[in-house]
Every structure is written in C-alpha cells, then in structure tokens.
C-alpha cells in the first residue's frame, strides 16, 4: 500500500519561480540530496502578524549552504521577500513555519560523494504549525551524544544531523519523557535534542557555551541579549548534568516554541519559575515591539 505523501497541514512551496500547494515531488532517486544527504535548511516563525528575526534565519541558511559546499542562489533579502509573499497565501488563523532549503542534485566531477555546488537547488516551504510548549516539557539525560566538528558537519543546519536527534527523542519518549538533555563527547551538557537549554541558580542564568558541537540558535542569542539588557547575570560556560540537577529553574529556547519551561528532569520535578516567565515575556515584548530592547 502506497504511503500518503500529502502534508499534514496547509502547505505552500516556492520552487523554480512558482508557488506549488501540498508536497511537490522535488527530489528523485538519483539526486545527491536523497542519496548522500547534501541538504541544509532553516526555520523561522510567523504568528500573530509577526516573523521575529526572519532576516537572521534567511542569512543563516546561506551560511549553512556554503558550509555544506553548496552555492546560495538566493540572497537573504530575496528569501525574506518570498517568505512574506508566502505568508499571504494563508488565512492567518494558525502559526506558520517558514523553511528555506538548499540541496544538491549531483556529485562533483571526479567524486560522486562530494556535492557539485553548481547543481544547487532552492525551495522555500511554508506550512501551518501551531506554537507549542504550553504546560512545560520533561527531559531525561540521553545516552547518545552530540558529535564534534571533526566528526560531523556541525557548522551547518543540515538534515544529516537530525537522525541523531530523532533517536534521542525516540529513546527519551520510550521512557516517558518529552525530550532529552544531551551531552557532547566530553560529557558536558550542550542542549536538548531539539532546542537550546538554560538553567537558573540563585537568580543567575546559565547556558552551555557555544563550542561548535551544537547549533547555538538565533532565539538563544536573542534571549541572552534581552535578559542581559533587563539586568540579569547570564553566564555561558561548560556545565555538567549534576549542575542541571541542582538548578532552581530550567528552560529551553528555540524557534519552534520560543521559551519553554522544564517541569521534570529525570527523577526531579521542577516548577516554571519567575526567570523562565520573564524570559518569555521579554521575548514577546521585543517581538511585538512593546519594549526598547531592539538591537
């Protein structure tokens, strides 16, 4: 029985100069991307009339393309304009995920393994996706680790990194948790399987320092900046699992759900604390232009 390939929500994709509804067939069995994984993507959000940091996400997709050995064929400004064109195709009732993508069609001359930059293709996919995170999330320490830059292409937001995240989440859910707290090869906590992570101890905000083993996200940077401008002490350093187990609060940041409180870490229950609530408030105030936190 054939698998239903239709998307699970209203979806529009811009490719080769036109907007197509649904899930258009773009990658074939001989495509380098399908065969050897030369894909990069990014993700921004539209909700309630705004798309926070859309420009930064569109800049990052082009950096990811270069890191993968692809050739950006759209400027960040062109991608931003297309994104707003796509948003207008929706009814505005549901939040939208904005996903620019590049991939390679062919291997380079002399080596099929390395992608041919001249075969780069671009698509911009938008689909309805409600904002998540309400009610908090639970974490367990994952037995799996993040790779180092010497062992994987950690400098790009590439699809090839995400099967590792997927098995982290599947393993965590098999034990009754929503997500996983993840370490690097040295045993330091770096993030969750799908978002950046913060902890609070005695009023001080702490988050793992960007060490090139994980995606130090755009929302992470925005929240750090907003908290510091609001007078919070924010430290970026190396932290152990035990450090997180002793935290007063833990919260995550990411484009998909912005700021989410952690309510359980393995056997320890936590409350969504005042710093977590303030981080979300500061972010939303900035996003809707209700504060003077603009850079």
Coordinates of C-alpha atoms in Angstrom, one line a residue:
X1 CA 0.0 0.0 0.0
X2 CA 1.4 3.4 -1.0
X3 CA 2.3 5.9 1.6
X4 CA 0.3 9.0 1.7
X5 CA 2.8 11.8 0.9
X6 CA 0.4 14.7 1.4
X7 CA 1.4 17.2 4.1
X8 CA -0.4 17.2 7.4
X9 CA -1.3 20.8 7.3
X10 CA -1.8 23.5 4.7
X11 CA 1.5 23.9 2.9
X12 CA 2.9 26.1 0.1
X13 CA 6.3 25.7 -1.5
X14 CA 8.1 28.2 -3.8
X15 CA 10.5 26.4 -6.2
X16 CA 11.8 27.3 -9.7
X17 CA 9.9 30.6 -9.8
X18 CA 6.4 29.4 -8.8
X19 CA 4.3 28.6 -5.7
X20 CA 3.0 25.0 -5.5
X21 CA 0.5 23.7 -3.0
X22 CA 0.9 20.5 -1.0
X23 CA 4.1 18.4 -1.1
X24 CA 5.5 18.7 -4.7
X25 CA 7.9 15.9 -5.8
X26 CA 11.3 17.6 -6.0
X27 CA 14.0 15.1 -5.1
X28 CA 14.5 12.0 -7.2
X29 CA 16.4 8.7 -6.5
X30 CA 19.5 10.0 -8.4
X31 CA 19.5 13.3 -6.5
X32 CA 22.7 13.8 -4.4
X33 CA 20.5 15.1 -1.6
X34 CA 18.5 11.8 -1.4
X35 CA 21.5 9.6 -1.9
X36 CA 24.2 11.3 0.0
X37 CA 22.5 13.9 2.3
X38 CA 23.5 17.3 0.9
X39 CA 20.6 19.2 2.4
X40 CA 20.5 22.3 4.6
X41 CA 17.5 24.2 5.9
X42 CA 16.5 26.8 8.3
X43 CA 13.3 27.6 10.2
X44 CA 11.6 30.9 11.1
X45 CA 8.2 31.5 12.6
X46 CA 5.2 33.7 11.6
X47 CA 2.5 34.2 14.2
X48 CA 0.0 37.0 15.1
X49 CA 1.3 39.1 12.2
X50 CA 5.0 39.0 13.0
X51 CA 8.0 36.9 12.0
X52 CA 10.7 37.5 14.6
X53 CA 14.3 37.5 13.3
X54 CA 13.2 36.3 9.9
X55 CA 16.2 38.1 8.4
X56 CA 18.7 36.3 10.6
X57 CA 17.2 32.9 9.7
X58 CA 17.5 33.8 6.0
X59 CA 21.1 34.9 6.4
X60 CA 21.9 31.6 8.3
X61 CA 20.5 29.4 5.6
X62 CA 23.1 30.8 3.1
X63 CA 25.9 30.3 5.6
X64 CA 24.8 26.7 6.0
X65 CA 24.7 26.2 2.3
X66 CA 28.4 27.4 2.0
X67 CA 29.4 25.1 4.9
X68 CA 27.8 22.1 3.0
X69 CA 29.6 23.0 -0.2
X70 CA 26.5 24.3 -1.9
X71 CA 26.1 27.6 -3.7
X72 CA 23.5 30.0 -2.4
X73 CA 21.3 31.0 -5.3
X74 CA 19.1 33.5 -3.4
X75 CA 20.1 36.5 -1.3
X76 CA 18.8 36.7 2.3
X77 CA 16.8 39.7 1.2
X78 CA 15.2 37.7 -1.6
X79 CA 14.3 34.9 0.7
X80 CA 12.7 37.3 3.2
X81 CA 10.6 38.8 0.4
X82 CA 9.5 35.4 -0.7
X83 CA 8.6 34.4 2.8
X84 CA 6.2 37.3 3.2
X85 CA 4.7 36.5 -0.2
X86 CA 4.1 33.0 1.0
X87 CA 2.6 34.1 4.3
X88 CA -0.1 36.0 2.4
X89 CA -1.3 32.7 1.0
X90 CA -2.5 31.5 4.4
X91 CA -5.7 32.6 6.3
X92 CA -3.7 33.9 9.4
X93 CA -5.6 31.8 11.9
X94 CA -2.6 29.4 12.6
X95 CA 1.1 30.0 13.2
X96 CA 3.3 29.2 10.2
X97 CA 6.7 27.5 10.0
X98 CA 9.0 29.2 7.3
X99 CA 11.6 26.7 6.0
X100 CA 14.1 27.8 3.3
X101 CA 16.1 24.9 1.9
X102 CA 19.0 24.1 -0.4
X103 CA 20.1 20.8 -1.7
X104 CA 22.5 19.3 -4.3
X105 CA 21.3 17.4 -7.4
X106 CA 24.7 16.0 -8.5
X107 CA 28.0 14.9 -7.2
X108 CA 31.1 16.8 -8.2
X109 CA 33.2 15.7 -11.2
X110 CA 35.6 13.0 -10.2
X111 CA 33.8 12.2 -6.9
X112 CA 30.1 11.5 -6.6
X113 CA 30.5 11.7 -2.8
X114 CA 31.3 15.5 -2.8
X115 CA 28.4 17.6 -3.9
X116 CA 28.6 19.7 -7.1
X117 CA 28.0 23.3 -6.0
X118 CA 26.7 24.2 -9.4
X119 CA 23.8 21.8 -9.0
X120 CA 22.4 23.6 -6.0
X121 CA 18.6 23.9 -5.9
X122 CA 16.5 26.1 -3.6
X123 CA 13.0 25.8 -2.2
X124 CA 11.0 27.8 0.4
X125 CA 8.4 25.8 2.2
X126 CA 5.7 27.3 4.5
X127 CA 3.2 25.2 6.5
X128 CA 0.8 25.7 9.3
X129 CA 2.2 24.6 12.7
X130 CA 0.6 25.8 16.0
X131 CA 3.0 27.2 18.6
X132 CA 3.9 24.5 21.2
X133 CA 5.4 24.4 24.6
X134 CA 2.3 25.2 26.7
X135 CA 2.4 23.4 30.0
X136 CA 6.2 22.8 30.0
X137 CA 8.3 19.9 28.9
X138 CA 10.1 16.9 30.6
X139 CA 13.7 15.9 30.0
X140 CA 15.9 12.9 30.6
X141 CA 19.6 12.6 30.1
X142 CA 20.2 10.9 26.7
X143 CA 22.7 8.0 26.3
X144 CA 23.6 9.5 22.9
X145 CA 26.0 12.4 22.3
X146 CA 26.5 15.3 20.0
X147 CA 29.3 14.9 17.5
X148 CA 32.3 17.2 17.3
X149 CA 33.2 19.4 14.3
X150 CA 35.9 16.8 13.4
X151 CA 33.2 14.0 13.2
X152 CA 30.2 15.7 11.6
X153 CA 29.2 18.9 9.7
X154 CA 28.2 20.7 12.8
X155 CA 28.8 24.1 11.2
X156 CA 25.6 23.8 9.1
X157 CA 22.0 23.4 9.9
X158 CA 21.8 20.2 7.9
X159 CA 19.3 17.5 7.7
X160 CA 22.0 14.9 8.1
X161 CA 22.5 15.8 11.8
X162 CA 18.8 15.3 12.7
X163 CA 18.6 11.4 12.6
X164 CA 20.8 11.6 15.7
X165 CA 18.3 14.0 17.4
X166 CA 15.5 11.8 16.3
X167 CA 16.8 8.7 18.0
X168 CA 17.5 10.8 21.2
X169 CA 13.8 11.9 21.2
X170 CA 12.5 8.4 20.5
X171 CA 14.7 6.9 23.2
X172 CA 13.5 9.5 25.7
X173 CA 9.9 9.0 24.8
X174 CA 10.2 5.3 25.3
X175 CA 11.0 6.1 28.9
X176 CA 8.1 8.5 29.4
X177 CA 9.8 11.9 28.7
X178 CA 9.2 14.5 26.1
X179 CA 12.8 15.3 25.1
X180 CA 16.4 14.6 26.0
X181 CA 19.2 16.5 27.7
X182 CA 22.2 16.0 25.5
X183 CA 25.9 16.0 26.2
X184 CA 28.9 16.4 23.9
X185 CA 31.7 13.9 23.6
X186 CA 33.4 15.4 26.7
X187 CA 30.4 14.8 28.8
X188 CA 29.3 18.4 29.1
X189 CA 25.6 19.3 28.6
X190 CA 25.2 21.3 25.4
X191 CA 21.4 21.4 24.6
X192 CA 18.3 19.2 24.3
X193 CA 17.7 17.0 21.2
X194 CA 15.8 19.9 19.5
X195 CA 16.5 23.2 21.4
X196 CA 18.9 25.2 23.4
X197 CA 18.8 24.9 27.2
X198 CA 19.2 27.3 30.1
X199 CA 19.3 26.9 33.8
X200 CA 18.9 29.3 36.7
X201 CA 20.6 29.1 40.1
X202 CA 20.2 31.7 42.8
X203 CA 19.0 34.2 40.2
X204 CA 21.9 33.7 37.8
X205 CA 21.1 32.5 34.3
X206 CA 23.5 30.0 32.8
X207 CA 23.6 28.2 29.4
X208 CA 26.2 26.0 27.7
X209 CA 28.9 28.0 25.8
X210 CA 28.8 27.6 22.1
X211 CA 31.6 25.0 21.4
X212 CA 30.7 24.2 17.8
X213 CA 29.1 20.8 18.7
X214 CA 25.6 22.2 18.7
X215 CA 23.5 24.9 17.0
X216 CA 23.8 28.0 19.1
X217 CA 20.4 29.3 18.0
X218 CA 19.1 32.7 16.9
X219 CA 16.4 32.6 19.6
X220 CA 19.1 31.6 22.2
X221 CA 21.1 34.6 21.3
X222 CA 18.1 36.9 21.4
X223 CA 17.0 35.7 24.8
X224 CA 20.6 36.1 26.2
X225 CA 20.7 39.6 24.9
X226 CA 17.2 40.5 26.3
X227 CA 18.0 39.0 29.7
X228 CA 21.3 40.9 30.0
X229 CA 19.6 44.2 29.0
X230 CA 17.0 43.5 31.7
X231 CA 19.7 43.3 34.3
X232 CA 20.2 39.5 34.6
X233 CA 23.6 37.9 35.0
X234 CA 23.9 35.4 32.1
X235 CA 26.9 33.1 32.1
X236 CA 28.0 30.9 29.1
X237 CA 30.3 28.1 30.2
X238 CA 30.7 24.3 30.4
X239 CA 28.1 22.6 32.7
X240 CA 27.6 19.0 33.9
X241 CA 24.4 17.0 34.3
X242 CA 24.8 17.4 38.0
X243 CA 24.8 21.2 37.5
X244 CA 21.4 21.0 35.8
X245 CA 20.1 18.6 38.5
X246 CA 20.9 21.3 41.1
X247 CA 19.2 24.1 39.2
X248 CA 16.3 26.2 40.5
X249 CA 14.8 26.5 37.0
X250 CA 15.5 25.0 33.6
X251 CA 14.0 26.3 30.4
X252 CA 14.6 25.8 26.7
X253 CA 14.7 28.2 23.7
X254 CA 14.2 27.5 20.1
X255 CA 12.5 28.9 17.0
X256 CA 9.6 26.3 17.1
X257 CA 8.2 27.2 20.6
X258 CA 10.4 30.1 21.7
X259 CA 10.8 29.8 25.5
X260 CA 9.5 26.7 27.3
X261 CA 9.9 25.8 31.0
X262 CA 11.1 22.3 32.0
X263 CA 8.9 20.6 34.6
X264 CA 10.9 17.4 35.1
X265 CA 14.5 16.3 34.7
X266 CA 14.7 12.6 35.2
X267 CA 13.5 11.9 38.7
X268 CA 13.3 15.6 39.7
X269 CA 10.2 17.7 39.4
X270 CA 10.6 21.5 38.8
X271 CA 8.3 24.5 38.5
X272 CA 8.2 27.0 35.8
X273 CA 10.0 29.8 37.7
X274 CA 10.0 33.6 37.6
X275 CA 13.1 33.8 35.4
X276 CA 11.6 31.5 32.8
X277 CA 8.4 33.5 32.7
X278 CA 10.4 36.7 32.4
X279 CA 12.5 35.4 29.6
X280 CA 9.3 34.6 27.6
X281 CA 7.8 38.0 28.5
X282 CA 10.9 39.8 27.4
X283 CA 11.0 37.9 24.1
X284 CA 7.4 38.5 23.3
X285 CA 7.6 42.2 24.3
X286 CA 10.6 42.5 21.9
X287 CA 8.9 40.6 19.1
X288 CA 5.8 42.7 19.2
X289 CA 7.7 45.9 19.7
X290 CA 6.4 46.6 23.2
X291 CA 9.9 47.3 24.6
X292 CA 13.0 49.2 23.8
X293 CA 15.1 46.0 23.6
X294 CA 15.6 46.4 19.9
X295 CA 19.3 46.0 18.8

